[in-house]
Amino acid sequence: MSDVLELVDVSVVRDGRALVDDVSWSVKEGERWVILGPNGAGKTTLLNIASSYLFPSTGSAKILGERLGGVGTDVFELRPRIGIAGVAMAEKLPKRQTVLQTVLTAAYGMTATWHEDYEAVDEERARAFLDRLGMTEFLDRKFGTLSEGERKRTLIARAMMTDPELLLLDEPAAGLDLGGREDLVRRLGRLARDPYAPSMVMVTHHVEEIAPGFTHVLMIRQGKVLAAGPMETELSSRNLSLCFGLPLVVEHHGDRYTARGLPLGG
Ligand SMILES: Nc1ncnc2c1ncn2[C@@H]1O[C@H](COP(=O)(O)OP(=O)(O)O)[C@@H](O)[C@H]1O
Ligand SMILES: [Mg+2]
């Protein structure tokens, strides 16, 4: 299996502080990773490297076989191969565009020459991705009028439009109510278990948001890797407690996880 991501001793330093601190991490084709860590741990910074929008201050990062900052690496060729759904993206998108247009523009951004022949094919794809995310009844709604959950689902459909080899999701379930979260977890689970779906990396704060089908976990705290490896072994009470800095118990129920703080004196 080839490497989708290969970070070796990567640091990102700003104002003399390491936001990402000596991180070595590799993601192989087909793996589905969850990144867990408290607020400010450096999760989004790490995704910014994985999406080729941020270069490491030191160390080396290879994305889909291309070395960031390397001779012959063109980030503009690399970026369409990576799908990103995150808060920063949502803020950049025009609020008055319809849901269908919002997803379609991902394809426009990629095809330099616009041709009417592409239109029908692209629209069909956009509709199919939106359907997969339960958005068919919202195709003509303005993006700016969507609820948080609908917006998140639209962004994931949009990220799929370029047929990426790597899909990066930054807190896709943040701000959703319980029903919205469960619905999204179910859909992400289906995607994660689809052998034709891209390699995936999802950032979250909550183990409850880990969909079945995710295979690996990376835990970071203050920019440093605390644990990285298969979910079954690394998502332990011990690692999670170290990661969040308080005693926690992780439980596995069927194909889902929960975590809670240990009762005082317990
Ligand atoms: N451009 C920047 N310059 C300086 N500090 C930054 C910059 N971007 C993020 N940070 C800081 O880096 C730390 C990690 O941020 P981030 O990666 O967004 O964390 P997370 O996504 O885990 O919550 C935070 O303390 C944040 O304030
Ligand atoms: Mg973040």
Coordinates of N, CA, C and O in Angstrom, one line a residue, residues 91-193:
E91 N -17.0 29.4 5.3 CA -17.0 30.9 5.4 C -16.7 31.5 4.0 O -17.1 32.6 3.8
K92 N -16.0 30.8 3.2 CA -15.6 31.3 1.9 C -16.6 31.2 0.8 O -16.6 31.8 -0.2
L93 N -17.6 30.3 1.1 CA -18.6 30.1 0.0 C -19.7 31.1 0.0 O -20.2 31.5 1.1
P94 N -20.2 31.5 -1.2 CA -21.2 32.5 -1.3 C -22.5 32.0 -0.7 O -23.0 30.9 -1.0
K95 N -23.1 32.8 0.2 CA -24.4 32.4 0.9 C -25.6 32.3 0.0 O -26.5 31.6 0.2
R96 N -25.5 33.1 -1.2 CA -26.7 33.2 -2.0 C -26.7 32.1 -3.1 O -27.7 31.9 -3.8
Q97 N -25.6 31.3 -3.2 CA -25.6 30.2 -4.2 C -26.6 29.1 -3.7 O -26.7 28.9 -2.4
T98 N -27.2 28.4 -4.6 CA -28.0 27.3 -4.2 C -27.0 26.1 -3.7 O -25.8 26.1 -4.0
V99 N -27.7 25.2 -3.1 CA -26.9 24.0 -2.6 C -26.3 23.3 -3.8 O -25.1 22.9 -3.8
L100 N -27.0 23.1 -4.9 CA -26.5 22.4 -6.1 C -25.3 23.2 -6.7 O -24.3 22.6 -7.0
Q101 N -25.5 24.5 -6.8 CA -24.4 25.4 -7.3 C -23.1 25.3 -6.4 O -22.0 25.2 -6.9
T102 N -23.4 25.3 -5.1 CA -22.3 25.2 -4.1 C -21.4 24.0 -4.3 O -20.2 24.0 -4.3
V103 N -22.1 22.9 -4.6 CA -21.4 21.6 -4.9 C -20.7 21.6 -6.3 O -19.6 21.2 -6.4
L104 N -21.5 22.1 -7.2 CA -21.0 22.2 -8.6 C -19.7 23.0 -8.8 O -18.8 22.7 -9.5
T105 N -19.6 24.1 -8.0 CA -18.5 25.0 -8.2 C -17.1 24.3 -7.8 O -16.1 24.8 -8.3
A106 N -17.2 23.3 -7.1 CA -16.0 22.5 -6.8 C -15.4 22.0 -8.1 O -14.2 21.9 -8.3
A107 N -16.3 21.6 -9.0 CA -15.8 21.0 -10.3 C -15.4 22.1 -11.2 O -14.4 22.0 -11.9
Y108 N -16.0 23.3 -11.1 CA -15.6 24.4 -12.0 C -14.2 24.8 -11.6 O -13.4 25.1 -12.5
G109 N -13.9 24.9 -10.3 CA -12.6 25.3 -9.8 C -11.5 24.4 -10.4 O -10.4 24.8 -10.6
M110 N -11.9 23.2 -10.7 CA -10.9 22.2 -11.2 C -10.7 22.3 -12.7 O -9.6 22.2 -13.2
T111 N -11.8 22.4 -13.4 CA -11.7 22.4 -14.9 C -11.4 23.8 -15.4 O -12.2 24.7 -15.2
A112 N -10.2 24.0 -15.9 CA -9.8 25.3 -16.4 C -10.7 25.8 -17.5 O -11.1 27.0 -17.5
T113 N -11.0 24.9 -18.4 CA -11.9 25.3 -19.5 C -13.3 24.8 -19.3 O -13.5 23.6 -19.2
W114 N -14.2 25.7 -19.3 CA -15.6 25.3 -19.0 C -16.2 25.0 -20.4 O -16.1 25.6 -21.4
H115 N -16.9 23.9 -20.4 CA -17.5 23.3 -21.6 C -18.9 22.8 -21.2 O -19.1 22.2 -20.2
E116 N -19.8 23.1 -22.1 CA -21.2 22.7 -21.8 C -21.4 21.2 -21.7 O -22.2 20.7 -20.9
D117 N -20.5 20.5 -22.3 CA -20.6 19.0 -22.3 C -20.3 18.5 -20.8 O -20.9 17.5 -20.4
Y118 N -19.5 19.2 -20.1 CA -19.2 18.8 -18.8 C -20.4 19.0 -17.9 O -20.5 18.3 -16.9
E119 N -21.2 20.0 -18.2 CA -22.2 20.4 -17.3 C -23.1 19.3 -16.8 O -23.4 19.1 -15.6
A120 N -23.7 18.5 -17.8 CA -24.6 17.5 -17.5 C -24.0 16.4 -16.6 O -24.6 16.0 -15.6
V121 N -22.8 16.0 -16.9 CA -22.0 15.0 -16.2 C -21.8 15.5 -14.7 O -22.0 14.8 -13.8
D122 N -21.3 16.7 -14.6 CA -21.0 17.3 -13.3 C -22.2 17.4 -12.5 O -22.2 17.1 -11.3
E123 N -23.3 17.9 -13.1 CA -24.5 18.1 -12.4 C -25.0 16.8 -11.8 O -25.5 16.6 -10.7
E124 N -24.9 15.8 -12.7 CA -25.3 14.4 -12.3 C -24.5 13.9 -11.0 O -25.1 13.4 -10.1
R125 N -23.2 14.2 -11.1 CA -22.4 13.8 -10.0 C -22.7 14.6 -8.7 O -22.8 14.0 -7.6
A126 N -22.9 15.9 -8.9 CA -23.3 16.7 -7.7 C -24.6 16.2 -7.1 O -24.7 16.1 -5.9
R127 N -25.5 15.9 -7.9 CA -26.8 15.4 -7.4 C -26.7 14.1 -6.7 O -27.3 13.9 -5.7
A128 N -25.8 13.2 -7.3 CA -25.6 11.9 -6.6 C -24.9 12.1 -5.3 O -25.3 11.4 -4.3
F129 N -23.9 12.9 -5.2 CA -23.2 13.1 -3.9 C -24.2 13.7 -2.9 O -24.2 13.3 -1.7
L130 N -25.0 14.7 -3.3 CA -25.9 15.3 -2.4 C -27.0 14.3 -1.9 O -27.4 14.3 -0.8
D131 N -27.4 13.5 -2.8 CA -28.4 12.4 -2.5 C -27.8 11.5 -1.4 O -28.4 11.1 -0.5
R132 N -26.5 11.1 -1.6 CA -25.9 10.2 -0.7 C -25.8 10.8 0.7 O -25.7 10.1 1.7
L133 N -25.8 12.2 0.8 CA -25.7 12.8 2.1 C -27.1 13.4 2.5 O -27.2 14.1 3.4
G134 N -28.1 12.9 1.9 CA -29.5 13.2 2.3 C -29.9 14.6 2.0 O -30.7 15.2 2.8
M135 N -29.4 15.2 0.9 CA -29.7 16.6 0.6 C -30.5 16.9 -0.6 O -30.6 18.0 -1.1
T136 N -31.1 15.8 -1.1 CA -31.9 15.9 -2.3 C -33.0 17.0 -2.3 O -33.2 17.7 -3.2
E137 N -33.7 17.1 -1.1 CA -34.8 18.0 -1.1 C -34.3 19.5 -0.9 O -35.1 20.4 -0.9
F138 N -33.0 19.7 -0.8 CA -32.4 21.0 -0.6 C -31.7 21.6 -1.8 O -31.0 22.6 -1.6
L139 N -31.7 20.9 -2.9 CA -30.9 21.3 -4.1 C -31.0 22.8 -4.4 O -30.0 23.4 -4.8
D140 N -32.2 23.4 -4.3 CA -32.4 24.7 -4.8 C -32.4 25.7 -3.6 O -32.6 26.9 -3.8
R141 N -32.2 25.3 -2.4 CA -32.1 26.2 -1.3 C -30.8 27.0 -1.3 O -29.8 26.5 -1.7
K142 N -30.9 28.2 -0.8 CA -29.6 29.0 -0.7 C -28.8 28.5 0.4 O -29.2 28.2 1.5
F143 N -27.5 28.4 0.1 CA -26.5 27.8 1.0 C -26.6 28.5 2.4 O -26.6 27.9 3.5
G144 N -26.8 29.9 2.3 CA -26.8 30.7 3.6 C -28.0 30.4 4.5 O -28.0 30.9 5.6
T145 N -29.0 29.8 3.9 CA -30.2 29.5 4.8 C -30.2 28.1 5.4 O -31.2 27.8 6.0
L146 N -29.2 27.4 5.2 CA -29.2 26.0 5.7 C -28.9 26.0 7.2 O -28.3 26.8 7.7
S147 N -29.4 24.9 7.8 CA -29.1 24.7 9.2 C -27.6 24.2 9.2 O -27.0 23.8 8.2
E148 N -27.1 24.1 10.4 CA -25.7 23.7 10.6 C -25.5 22.3 10.0 O -24.5 22.1 9.3
G149 N -26.4 21.4 10.3 CA -26.2 20.0 9.8 C -26.3 19.9 8.3 O -25.5 19.2 7.6
E150 N -27.2 20.7 7.7 CA -27.4 20.7 6.2 C -26.2 21.3 5.6 O -25.7 20.8 4.5
R151 N -25.6 22.3 6.2 CA -24.4 22.9 5.7 C -23.2 22.0 5.7 O -22.5 21.8 4.7
K152 N -23.1 21.2 6.8 CA -22.0 20.3 6.9 C -22.1 19.2 5.8 O -21.1 18.8 5.2
R153 N -23.3 18.7 5.6 CA -23.5 17.7 4.6 C -23.3 18.2 3.2 O -22.7 17.5 2.4
T154 N -23.6 19.4 3.0 CA -23.4 20.0 1.6 C -21.8 20.1 1.4 O -21.3 19.8 0.3
L155 N -21.1 20.5 2.5 CA -19.7 20.7 2.3 C -19.0 19.3 2.1 O -18.0 19.3 1.3
I156 N -19.5 18.3 2.7 CA -18.9 17.0 2.4 C -19.2 16.5 1.0 O -18.3 16.1 0.3
A157 N -20.4 16.8 0.5 CA -20.7 16.5 -0.9 C -19.8 17.3 -1.8 O -19.3 16.8 -2.8
R158 N -19.6 18.5 -1.5 CA -18.7 19.4 -2.3 C -17.3 18.9 -2.3 O -16.6 18.9 -3.4
A159 N -16.8 18.4 -1.1 CA -15.4 17.9 -1.1 C -15.3 16.7 -1.9 O -14.2 16.3 -2.3
M160 N -16.4 15.9 -2.1 CA -16.3 14.7 -2.9 C -16.3 15.0 -4.4 O -15.9 14.1 -5.2
M161 N -16.7 16.2 -4.8 CA -16.9 16.5 -6.2 C -15.7 16.3 -7.1 O -15.8 15.9 -8.3
T162 N -14.5 16.6 -6.6 CA -13.3 16.4 -7.5 C -12.8 15.0 -7.5 O -11.7 14.7 -8.0
D163 N -13.6 14.1 -6.9 CA -13.2 12.7 -6.8 C -11.8 12.6 -6.1 O -10.8 12.0 -6.7
P164 N -11.7 13.1 -4.9 CA -10.4 13.2 -4.3 C -9.8 11.8 -3.9 O -10.6 10.9 -3.7
E165 N -8.5 11.8 -3.7 CA -7.9 10.6 -3.2 C -7.8 10.6 -1.7 O -7.5 9.6 -1.1
L166 N -7.9 11.8 -1.2 CA -7.8 12.0 0.3 C -8.9 13.0 0.7 O -9.1 14.1 0.0
L167 N -9.7 12.6 1.7 CA -10.8 13.5 2.1 C -10.5 13.9 3.6 O -10.3 13.1 4.4
L168 N -10.5 15.2 3.8 CA -10.1 15.8 5.1 C -11.4 16.5 5.7 O -12.0 17.3 5.1
L169 N -11.8 16.0 6.9 CA -13.0 16.6 7.5 C -12.6 17.2 8.9 O -12.1 16.5 9.8
D170 N -12.8 18.5 9.0 CA -12.4 19.2 10.2 C -13.7 19.4 11.1 O -14.5 20.2 10.8
E171 N -13.8 18.6 12.1 CA -15.0 18.7 13.0 C -16.3 18.7 12.3 O -17.1 19.6 12.5
P172 N -16.6 17.7 11.5 CA -17.8 17.7 10.7 C -19.1 17.6 11.6 O -20.1 18.1 11.1
A173 N -19.0 17.2 12.8 CA -20.2 17.0 13.6 C -20.4 18.2 14.6 O -21.3 18.2 15.4
A174 N -19.4 19.1 14.6 CA -19.5 20.2 15.6 C -20.7 21.0 15.4 O -21.1 21.4 14.2
G175 N -21.4 21.4 16.4 CA -22.6 22.2 16.3 C -23.9 21.5 15.9 O -24.9 22.2 15.8
L176 N -23.8 20.2 15.7 CA -25.0 19.5 15.3 C -25.8 19.0 16.6 O -25.2 18.8 17.6
D177 N -27.1 18.9 16.5 CA -27.9 18.4 17.6 C -27.7 16.9 17.5 O -27.1 16.3 16.6
L178 N -28.3 16.2 18.5 CA -28.1 14.7 18.7 C -28.5 14.0 17.4 O -27.8 13.1 16.9
G179 N -29.7 14.4 16.9 CA -30.2 13.7 15.7 C -29.3 13.9 14.5 O -29.0 13.0 13.7
G180 N -28.8 15.2 14.4 CA -27.9 15.6 13.3 C -26.6 14.8 13.4 O -26.1 14.4 12.3
R181 N -26.1 14.7 14.6 CA -24.8 14.0 14.8 C -25.0 12.5 14.4 O -24.2 12.0 13.6
E182 N -26.0 11.9 14.9 CA -26.2 10.5 14.6 C -26.4 10.2 13.1 O -25.9 9.3 12.6
D183 N -27.1 11.1 12.5 CA -27.4 11.0 11.0 C -26.0 11.1 10.3 O -25.7 10.3 9.4
L184 N -25.2 12.1 10.7 CA -23.9 12.3 10.0 C -23.0 11.1 10.3 O -22.3 10.6 9.4
V185 N -23.0 10.6 11.5 CA -22.1 9.5 11.9 C -22.5 8.3 11.0 O -21.6 7.6 10.5
R186 N -23.8 8.1 10.8 CA -24.2 7.0 10.0 C -23.8 7.1 8.5 O -23.3 6.2 7.9
R187 N -23.9 8.3 8.0 CA -23.4 8.6 6.6 C -21.9 8.5 6.5 O -21.4 7.9 5.5
L188 N -21.2 9.0 7.5 CA -19.7 8.9 7.4 C -19.3 7.4 7.5 O -18.3 7.0 6.9
G189 N -20.1 6.7 8.3 CA -19.8 5.3 8.5 C -19.9 4.5 7.2 O -19.1 3.7 6.8
R190 N -21.0 4.9 6.4 CA -21.2 4.2 5.1 C -20.0 4.6 4.2 O -19.5 3.7 3.5
L191 N -19.6 5.8 4.2 CA -18.5 6.3 3.4 C -17.2 5.6 3.8 O -16.4 5.1 3.0
A192 N -17.0 5.5 5.1 CA -15.7 4.9 5.6 C -15.6 3.5 5.2 O -14.5 3.0 5.0
R193 N -16.8 2.8 5.1 CA -16.7 1.4 4.8 C -16.8 1.1 3.3 O -16.7 -0.1 2.9

